Amino acid sequence: MTANPNPLVGWQVDRATIRHVGHELQRPECILAEPDGTLWTADARGGVMRIAPDGQQTLIAQTQRSTTPAGERSAEQLILGGTLPNGLAFDRDGNIVIANFGTDAIELMTRDGRSRTLHDRIDGQPLGKTNFVLSDSRGRIWFTVTTRLRPWTRSINEKAPDGYVGLIDEHGIRIVADGFVGTNEIRLDAKEEWLYVVESNARRISRLRVRPDGSLHAREVFGPAKLGGIPDGFAFDSHGNLWITLIMAERLVALTPQGDLLTLLDDGNPAAIENFDRHFWAGTMTPEIMASCKGTLAPWMASLTFGGPDLKTVYLGSLMGHTLPCFRSPVAGLPMAHWSSSSSR
């Protein structure tokens, strides 16, 4: 019996079929897709944008609620300013967990915008630059911190291995793996046996085995040691391919289960990318050099999500775009770990 052929081999996105969802979005970095077609995207105004199946948009802005008595809070904590929602995940009650890249905190927001800080410290120290959150089938929340350097942009030029993965469960909050170079998105495989970790500033994907208690071990690099660009977001499809966005290179690639790297979509500017790479490795990166690399489809392509009733619609998030480009995939994505009754309303 021959193995089923990989539907991604030889396939590329047909740009003529790409359509755009949403309008006037602000930094739609992360996207959650519900079975009924509702989309939720992070929004730089503080909160999320809800996009209904008919296209109607509603900005759900965060209204802060603190459990700390007013007399014990600093002046900075009394002001919401600086919010920058980045990674999003549903908890088992359908609320939205937010990794806030601006407030350096893990937050919980109800669907009507009531927001509170879950954690902003770990082991008595500030969390650092919180990037992404992920829920598993047991209701645990995994999260990443890109760096603890200030300003965080130092980590790009210094390639500091100070990123980590944390876990929030019934025992509280703790670090379960550290020493990553620019920790970004994380994903679990279909059986939740491996946790995959984007190390953006090392340009690689690592993975670790997951023990039942949430501890991690047997760390290894998955796929090429260098991906040819900076990985940002990723997601598995049902065939075992790992789809990856390469921000600044403005490419969408896929790692097959055999470790082959396939290019699915290329929206990059070769001259700008060559200049970017030269400064990246020299440690002389500037915002202006980064800005010159933005593509036209999803400028600073950052994340991807499989959605639609058959999980074959791919949505691309970005840091500088104002819509969500989307297209049809020949293979379905992996479903989310769980769907609560409230998250399918």
CSV table of C-alpha atoms in Angstrom, one decimal:
chain,number,residue,atom,x,y,z
A,1,MET,CA,0.0,0.0,0.0
A,2,THR,CA,1.4,3.4,-1.0
A,3,ALA,CA,1.2,6.4,1.4
A,4,ASN,CA,-1.3,9.1,0.6
A,5,PRO,CA,0.5,11.8,-1.4
A,6,ASN,CA,1.1,15.1,0.3
A,7,PRO,CA,-1.4,17.6,-1.3
A,8,LEU,CA,1.0,20.5,-0.8
A,9,VAL,CA,3.8,19.1,-2.9
A,10,GLY,CA,3.7,21.0,-6.2
A,11,TRP,CA,0.9,23.3,-5.0
A,12,GLN,CA,1.2,27.1,-4.6
A,13,VAL,CA,-1.4,29.8,-3.7
A,14,ASP,CA,-3.0,31.3,-6.8
A,15,ARG,CA,-2.8,35.0,-6.1
A,16,ALA,CA,-5.9,35.6,-8.4
A,17,THR,CA,-8.0,33.6,-5.9
A,18,ILE,CA,-7.0,35.6,-2.8
A,19,ARG,CA,-9.8,37.7,-1.3
A,20,HIS,CA,-9.8,40.1,1.6
A,21,VAL,CA,-11.9,40.1,4.8
A,22,GLY,CA,-12.3,43.0,7.1
A,23,HIS,CA,-11.5,46.7,6.6
A,24,GLU,CA,-9.6,49.4,8.5
A,25,LEU,CA,-8.1,46.8,10.9
A,26,GLN,CA,-5.2,47.9,13.0
A,27,ARG,CA,-2.3,45.5,13.4
A,28,PRO,CA,-4.4,42.3,13.0
A,29,GLU,CA,-1.5,40.1,14.2
A,30,CYS,CA,-3.4,37.1,15.5
A,31,ILE,CA,-6.7,35.6,14.3
A,32,LEU,CA,-9.2,33.2,15.9
A,33,ALA,CA,-11.7,31.5,13.7
A,34,GLU,CA,-14.9,30.0,15.0
A,35,PRO,CA,-16.8,27.2,13.3
A,36,ASP,CA,-19.7,29.5,12.3
A,37,GLY,CA,-17.4,31.8,10.4
A,38,THR,CA,-16.9,34.4,13.0
A,39,LEU,CA,-13.4,35.8,13.2
A,40,TRP,CA,-11.6,37.6,16.0
A,41,THR,CA,-8.4,39.6,15.4
A,42,ALA,CA,-6.1,41.4,17.7
A,43,ASP,CA,-6.4,45.2,17.4
A,44,ALA,CA,-3.9,47.9,18.3
A,45,ARG,CA,-6.6,50.1,19.7
A,46,GLY,CA,-6.7,47.7,22.7
A,47,GLY,CA,-8.9,44.7,22.4
A,48,VAL,CA,-10.2,42.7,19.5
A,49,MET,CA,-12.2,43.2,16.3
A,50,ARG,CA,-15.1,40.7,15.8
A,51,ILE,CA,-15.9,40.1,12.2
A,52,ALA,CA,-19.2,38.3,11.7
A,53,PRO,CA,-19.8,35.8,8.9
A,54,ASP,CA,-21.7,38.6,7.0
A,55,GLY,CA,-18.7,40.9,7.3
A,56,GLN,CA,-20.1,43.2,10.0
A,57,GLN,CA,-17.3,44.4,12.3
A,58,THR,CA,-17.5,45.2,16.0
A,59,LEU,CA,-14.5,46.6,18.0
A,60,ILE,CA,-14.5,45.0,21.4
A,61,ALA,CA,-12.3,47.4,23.4
A,62,GLN,CA,-10.8,46.4,26.7
A,63,THR,CA,-12.2,48.0,29.8
A,64,GLN,CA,-9.8,47.3,32.6
A,65,ARG,CA,-10.9,45.8,35.9
A,66,SER,CA,-8.2,45.3,38.6
A,67,THR,CA,-8.5,43.0,41.6
A,68,THR,CA,-5.8,45.0,43.4
A,69,PRO,CA,-7.0,47.6,45.9
A,70,ALA,CA,-6.6,51.1,44.5
A,71,GLY,CA,-4.3,52.2,47.4
A,72,GLU,CA,-1.9,49.4,46.5
A,73,ARG,CA,-1.6,50.1,42.8
A,74,SER,CA,1.0,52.3,41.2
A,75,ALA,CA,0.2,55.3,39.0
A,76,GLU,CA,1.2,53.3,36.0
A,77,GLN,CA,-1.2,50.5,36.8
A,78,LEU,CA,-4.1,52.9,37.2
A,79,ILE,CA,-3.7,53.9,33.6
A,80,LEU,CA,-4.6,51.4,30.8
A,81,GLY,CA,-2.3,53.1,28.3
A,82,GLY,CA,0.2,51.1,26.3
A,83,THR,CA,-2.0,48.1,25.5
A,84,LEU,CA,-1.0,46.2,22.4
A,85,PRO,CA,-2.9,42.8,22.1
A,86,ASN,CA,-0.8,40.3,20.2
A,87,GLY,CA,-1.5,36.6,20.7
A,88,LEU,CA,-5.1,35.4,21.3
A,89,ALA,CA,-6.7,32.2,22.5
A,90,PHE,CA,-10.1,31.1,23.7
A,91,ASP,CA,-10.3,29.7,27.2
A,92,ARG,CA,-12.7,26.8,27.9
A,93,ASP,CA,-15.5,29.3,28.7
A,94,GLY,CA,-15.2,31.2,25.4
A,95,ASN,CA,-13.4,34.2,26.9
A,96,ILE,CA,-10.4,35.6,25.1
A,97,VAL,CA,-6.9,35.2,26.6
A,98,ILE,CA,-4.6,37.9,25.4
A,99,ALA,CA,-0.8,38.1,25.4
A,100,ASN,CA,-0.4,41.8,25.6
A,101,PHE,CA,2.8,43.0,23.9
A,102,GLY,CA,2.3,46.5,25.3
A,103,THR,CA,1.5,45.8,28.9
A,104,ASP,CA,3.8,42.8,29.2
A,105,ALA,CA,0.9,40.8,30.8
A,106,ILE,CA,-1.4,37.8,30.2
A,107,GLU,CA,-4.9,39.2,30.3
A,108,LEU,CA,-8.5,37.8,30.2
A,109,MET,CA,-11.2,39.6,28.3
A,110,THR,CA,-14.9,38.7,28.1
A,111,ARG,CA,-16.7,39.0,24.9
A,112,ASP,CA,-18.2,42.3,26.0
A,113,GLY,CA,-14.8,43.8,26.7
A,114,ARG,CA,-14.4,43.4,30.5
A,115,SER,CA,-10.7,42.8,31.0
A,116,ARG,CA,-8.5,41.9,33.8
A,117,THR,CA,-4.8,41.0,34.2
A,118,LEU,CA,-4.2,37.3,35.0
A,119,HIS,CA,-0.5,37.6,35.4
A,120,ASP,CA,2.2,40.2,34.9
A,121,ARG,CA,4.9,38.7,37.1
A,122,ILE,CA,6.5,35.3,37.5
A,123,ASP,CA,8.8,34.2,40.3
A,124,GLY,CA,8.6,37.7,41.6
A,125,GLN,CA,9.9,39.3,38.4
A,126,PRO,CA,8.1,41.0,35.5
A,127,LEU,CA,7.0,38.6,32.8
A,128,GLY,CA,8.9,40.3,30.0
A,129,LYS,CA,7.6,40.9,26.5
A,130,THR,CA,4.6,38.6,26.3
A,131,ASN,CA,3.9,37.4,22.8
A,132,PHE,CA,1.5,34.5,22.3
A,133,VAL,CA,-1.0,32.3,24.2
A,134,LEU,CA,-2.3,28.8,23.4
A,135,SER,CA,-5.0,26.7,25.2
A,136,ASP,CA,-4.9,22.9,25.2
A,137,SER,CA,-7.6,20.3,25.6
A,138,ARG,CA,-7.2,20.3,29.4
A,139,GLY,CA,-7.9,24.0,29.6
A,140,ARG,CA,-4.3,24.9,30.4
A,141,ILE,CA,-2.9,28.1,29.0
A,142,TRP,CA,0.6,28.1,27.5
A,143,PHE,CA,2.3,31.4,26.7
A,144,THR,CA,5.5,32.8,25.3
A,145,VAL,CA,7.8,35.7,26.3
A,146,THR,CA,10.0,36.9,23.5
A,147,THR,CA,12.6,38.6,25.7
A,148,ARG,CA,13.2,40.3,29.0
A,149,LEU,CA,15.6,42.9,27.5
A,150,ARG,CA,14.6,46.6,27.5
A,151,PRO,CA,13.9,47.9,25.0
A,152,TRP,CA,12.8,44.6,23.6
A,153,THR,CA,14.1,45.5,20.1
A,154,ARG,CA,17.6,44.9,21.5
A,155,SER,CA,16.9,41.2,21.2
A,156,ILE,CA,16.8,41.4,17.4
A,157,ASN,CA,20.3,42.6,17.1
A,158,GLU,CA,21.8,40.8,20.1
A,159,LYS,CA,20.1,37.5,19.4
A,160,ALA,CA,19.6,37.1,23.1
A,161,PRO,CA,18.6,33.5,24.3
A,162,ASP,CA,16.4,34.9,27.1
A,163,GLY,CA,12.9,33.9,25.7
A,164,TYR,CA,10.8,31.3,27.5
A,165,VAL,CA,7.6,29.3,27.5
A,166,GLY,CA,5.3,29.4,30.5
A,167,LEU,CA,2.3,27.4,31.6
A,168,ILE,CA,-0.8,28.5,33.6
A,169,ASP,CA,-2.8,25.7,35.2
A,170,GLU,CA,-4.4,24.7,38.5
A,171,HIS,CA,-1.0,25.0,40.2
A,172,GLY,CA,-0.5,28.6,39.1
A,173,ILE,CA,2.0,30.1,36.7
A,174,ARG,CA,5.5,28.7,35.9
A,175,ILE,CA,8.3,28.6,33.3
A,176,VAL,CA,8.5,25.2,31.6
A,177,ALA,CA,11.3,25.9,29.1
A,178,ASP,CA,13.7,28.7,28.5
A,179,GLY,CA,16.8,29.7,26.6
A,180,PHE,CA,14.9,30.5,23.3
A,181,VAL,CA,16.1,33.1,20.9
A,182,GLY,CA,13.1,35.4,20.3
A,183,THR,CA,10.2,33.1,21.4
A,184,ASN,CA,7.2,33.7,19.2
A,185,GLU,CA,4.2,31.4,18.5
A,186,ILE,CA,3.8,27.9,19.9
A,187,ARG,CA,1.6,25.0,18.7
A,188,LEU,CA,0.8,21.5,19.9
A,189,ASP,CA,0.6,18.6,17.5
A,190,ALA,CA,-2.7,16.7,17.1
A,191,LYS,CA,-2.0,14.4,20.0
A,192,GLU,CA,-0.5,17.1,22.2
A,193,GLU,CA,2.6,15.1,22.5
A,194,TRP,CA,5.0,17.8,21.2
A,195,LEU,CA,5.0,21.5,21.7
A,196,TYR,CA,6.5,23.4,18.8
A,197,VAL,CA,8.2,26.7,19.4
A,198,VAL,CA,9.1,29.5,16.9
A,199,GLU,CA,12.5,31.0,17.7
A,200,SER,CA,12.2,34.1,15.5
A,201,ASN,CA,15.7,35.5,16.0
A,202,ALA,CA,17.3,32.1,15.5
A,203,ARG,CA,15.2,31.5,12.3
A,204,ARG,CA,14.2,28.1,13.4
A,205,ILE,CA,11.5,25.9,14.8
A,206,SER,CA,12.2,23.9,18.0
A,207,ARG,CA,10.0,21.3,19.6
A,208,LEU,CA,9.8,19.6,23.0
A,209,ARG,CA,8.0,16.5,24.3
A,210,VAL,CA,5.1,17.2,26.7
A,211,ARG,CA,4.8,15.3,29.9
A,212,PRO,CA,1.3,14.9,31.4
A,213,ASP,CA,2.1,17.4,34.1
A,214,GLY,CA,3.0,20.0,31.5
A,215,SER,CA,6.8,19.8,31.9
A,216,LEU,CA,8.8,19.7,28.8
A,217,HIS,CA,11.9,17.7,27.7
A,218,ALA,CA,13.8,16.3,24.8
A,219,ARG,CA,14.2,19.6,23.0
A,220,GLU,CA,15.3,19.5,19.4
A,221,VAL,CA,15.3,21.6,16.2
A,222,PHE,CA,12.5,20.6,13.8
A,223,GLY,CA,13.3,21.0,10.2
A,224,PRO,CA,16.2,23.2,8.8
A,225,ALA,CA,18.5,24.9,11.3
A,226,LYS,CA,17.9,28.1,9.3
A,227,LEU,CA,14.6,28.6,7.5
A,228,GLY,CA,15.8,31.3,5.1
A,229,GLY,CA,13.8,34.0,6.9
A,230,ILE,CA,12.3,35.0,10.3
A,231,PRO,CA,9.5,32.7,11.3
A,232,ASP,CA,6.6,34.4,13.1
A,233,GLY,CA,3.3,32.4,13.0
A,234,PHE,CA,2.6,28.8,12.2
A,235,ALA,CA,-0.1,26.2,12.2
A,236,PHE,CA,-0.5,22.5,11.4
A,237,ASP,CA,-2.7,21.0,8.7
A,238,SER,CA,-4.4,17.6,9.0
A,239,HIS,CA,-1.7,16.1,6.8
A,240,GLY,CA,1.0,16.9,9.3
A,241,ASN,CA,2.5,19.8,7.3
A,242,LEU,CA,3.6,22.8,9.4
A,243,TRP,CA,2.6,26.1,7.6
A,244,ILE,CA,4.9,29.0,8.6
A,245,THR,CA,5.0,32.7,7.8
A,246,LEU,CA,8.4,34.3,7.3
A,247,ILE,CA,7.9,37.9,8.3
A,248,MET,CA,10.0,40.5,6.4
A,249,ALA,CA,10.8,37.9,3.8
A,250,GLU,CA,7.0,38.0,3.2
A,251,ARG,CA,6.8,34.3,2.4
A,252,LEU,CA,4.4,31.5,3.4
A,253,VAL,CA,6.2,28.2,3.5
A,254,ALA,CA,5.4,24.7,4.8
A,255,LEU,CA,7.6,22.0,6.5
A,256,THR,CA,6.4,18.5,5.5
A,257,PRO,CA,6.5,15.6,8.0
A,258,GLN,CA,9.7,14.5,6.1
A,259,GLY,CA,11.3,17.9,6.8
A,260,ASP,CA,11.1,19.3,3.2
A,261,LEU,CA,10.6,23.0,3.0
A,262,LEU,CA,7.9,24.1,0.4
A,263,THR,CA,7.2,27.7,-0.7
A,264,LEU,CA,3.5,28.3,-0.9
A,265,LEU,CA,3.4,32.1,-1.4
A,266,ASP,CA,6.1,34.7,-2.1
A,267,ASP,CA,5.3,38.4,-1.7
A,268,GLY,CA,8.8,39.5,-0.9
A,269,ASN,CA,11.1,42.2,-2.4
A,270,PRO,CA,14.4,40.4,-3.1
A,271,ALA,CA,16.6,43.6,-2.9
A,272,ALA,CA,14.9,44.7,0.4
A,273,ILE,CA,15.3,41.2,1.8
A,274,GLU,CA,18.9,41.0,0.9
A,275,ASN,CA,19.6,44.3,2.7
A,276,PHE,CA,17.5,43.2,5.7
A,277,ASP,CA,19.4,40.0,6.0
A,278,ARG,CA,22.8,41.7,5.9
A,279,HIS,CA,21.8,44.0,8.8
A,280,PHE,CA,20.1,41.3,10.7
A,281,TRP,CA,23.2,39.1,10.9
A,282,ALA,CA,25.5,42.2,11.4
A,283,GLY,CA,23.3,43.3,14.4
A,284,THR,CA,22.6,46.7,12.8
A,285,MET,CA,18.9,46.4,12.2
A,286,THR,CA,16.8,49.6,12.3
A,287,PRO,CA,13.0,50.1,12.0
A,288,GLU,CA,13.5,51.8,8.7
A,289,ILE,CA,15.2,48.8,7.2
A,290,MET,CA,12.4,46.5,8.5
A,291,ALA,CA,9.8,48.8,7.1
A,292,SER,CA,11.3,48.6,3.6
A,293,CYS,CA,10.5,44.9,3.5
A,294,LYS,CA,6.8,45.0,3.8
A,295,GLY,CA,4.8,43.2,1.1
A,296,THR,CA,1.6,44.1,-0.6
A,297,LEU,CA,-0.8,41.3,0.4
A,298,ALA,CA,-0.3,41.1,4.2
A,299,PRO,CA,2.5,43.7,5.1
A,300,TRP,CA,4.8,42.1,7.7
A,301,MET,CA,3.0,38.8,7.3
A,302,ALA,CA,2.8,37.5,10.9
A,303,SER,CA,0.3,34.8,11.5
A,304,LEU,CA,-2.0,32.3,9.8
A,305,THR,CA,-5.2,30.6,10.9
A,306,PHE,CA,-7.3,27.8,9.3
A,307,GLY,CA,-11.0,28.6,9.3
A,308,GLY,CA,-14.3,28.0,7.6
A,309,PRO,CA,-16.7,25.0,8.2
A,310,ASP,CA,-14.2,22.6,6.6
A,311,LEU,CA,-11.0,24.3,8.0
A,312,LYS,CA,-9.7,24.8,4.4
A,313,THR,CA,-9.8,28.6,4.4
A,314,VAL,CA,-6.4,30.2,5.4
A,315,TYR,CA,-6.4,33.7,6.9
A,316,LEU,CA,-3.2,35.7,7.0
A,317,GLY,CA,-2.6,38.2,9.8
A,318,SER,CA,-0.1,41.0,9.7
A,319,LEU,CA,1.5,43.8,11.6
A,320,MET,CA,1.0,46.6,9.0
A,321,GLY,CA,-2.1,45.4,7.1
A,322,HIS,CA,-5.7,46.6,7.4
A,323,THR,CA,-7.4,43.5,6.0
A,324,LEU,CA,-7.1,39.7,6.3
A,325,PRO,CA,-6.1,38.1,3.0
A,326,CYS,CA,-7.6,34.6,2.7
A,327,PHE,CA,-7.6,31.7,0.2
A,328,ARG,CA,-8.6,28.1,-0.1
A,329,SER,CA,-6.1,25.3,0.9
A,330,PRO,CA,-6.1,21.8,-0.6
A,331,VAL,CA,-5.9,20.4,2.9
A,332,ALA,CA,-7.7,21.2,6.1
A,333,GLY,CA,-6.1,22.7,9.2
A,334,LEU,CA,-6.0,21.0,12.6
A,335,PRO,CA,-9.1,21.9,14.7
A,336,MET,CA,-8.6,23.9,17.8
A,337,ALA,CA,-8.1,21.9,21.0
A,338,HIS,CA,-11.7,22.3,22.1
A,339,TRP,CA,-14.8,24.4,21.4
A,340,SER,CA,-16.9,25.3,24.4
A,341,SER,CA,-20.6,26.0,24.0
A,342,SER,CA,-20.0,29.7,24.5
A,343,SER,CA,-17.3,29.9,21.9
A,344,SER,CA,-19.6,28.6,19.2
A,345,ARG,CA,-22.4,31.1,19.7
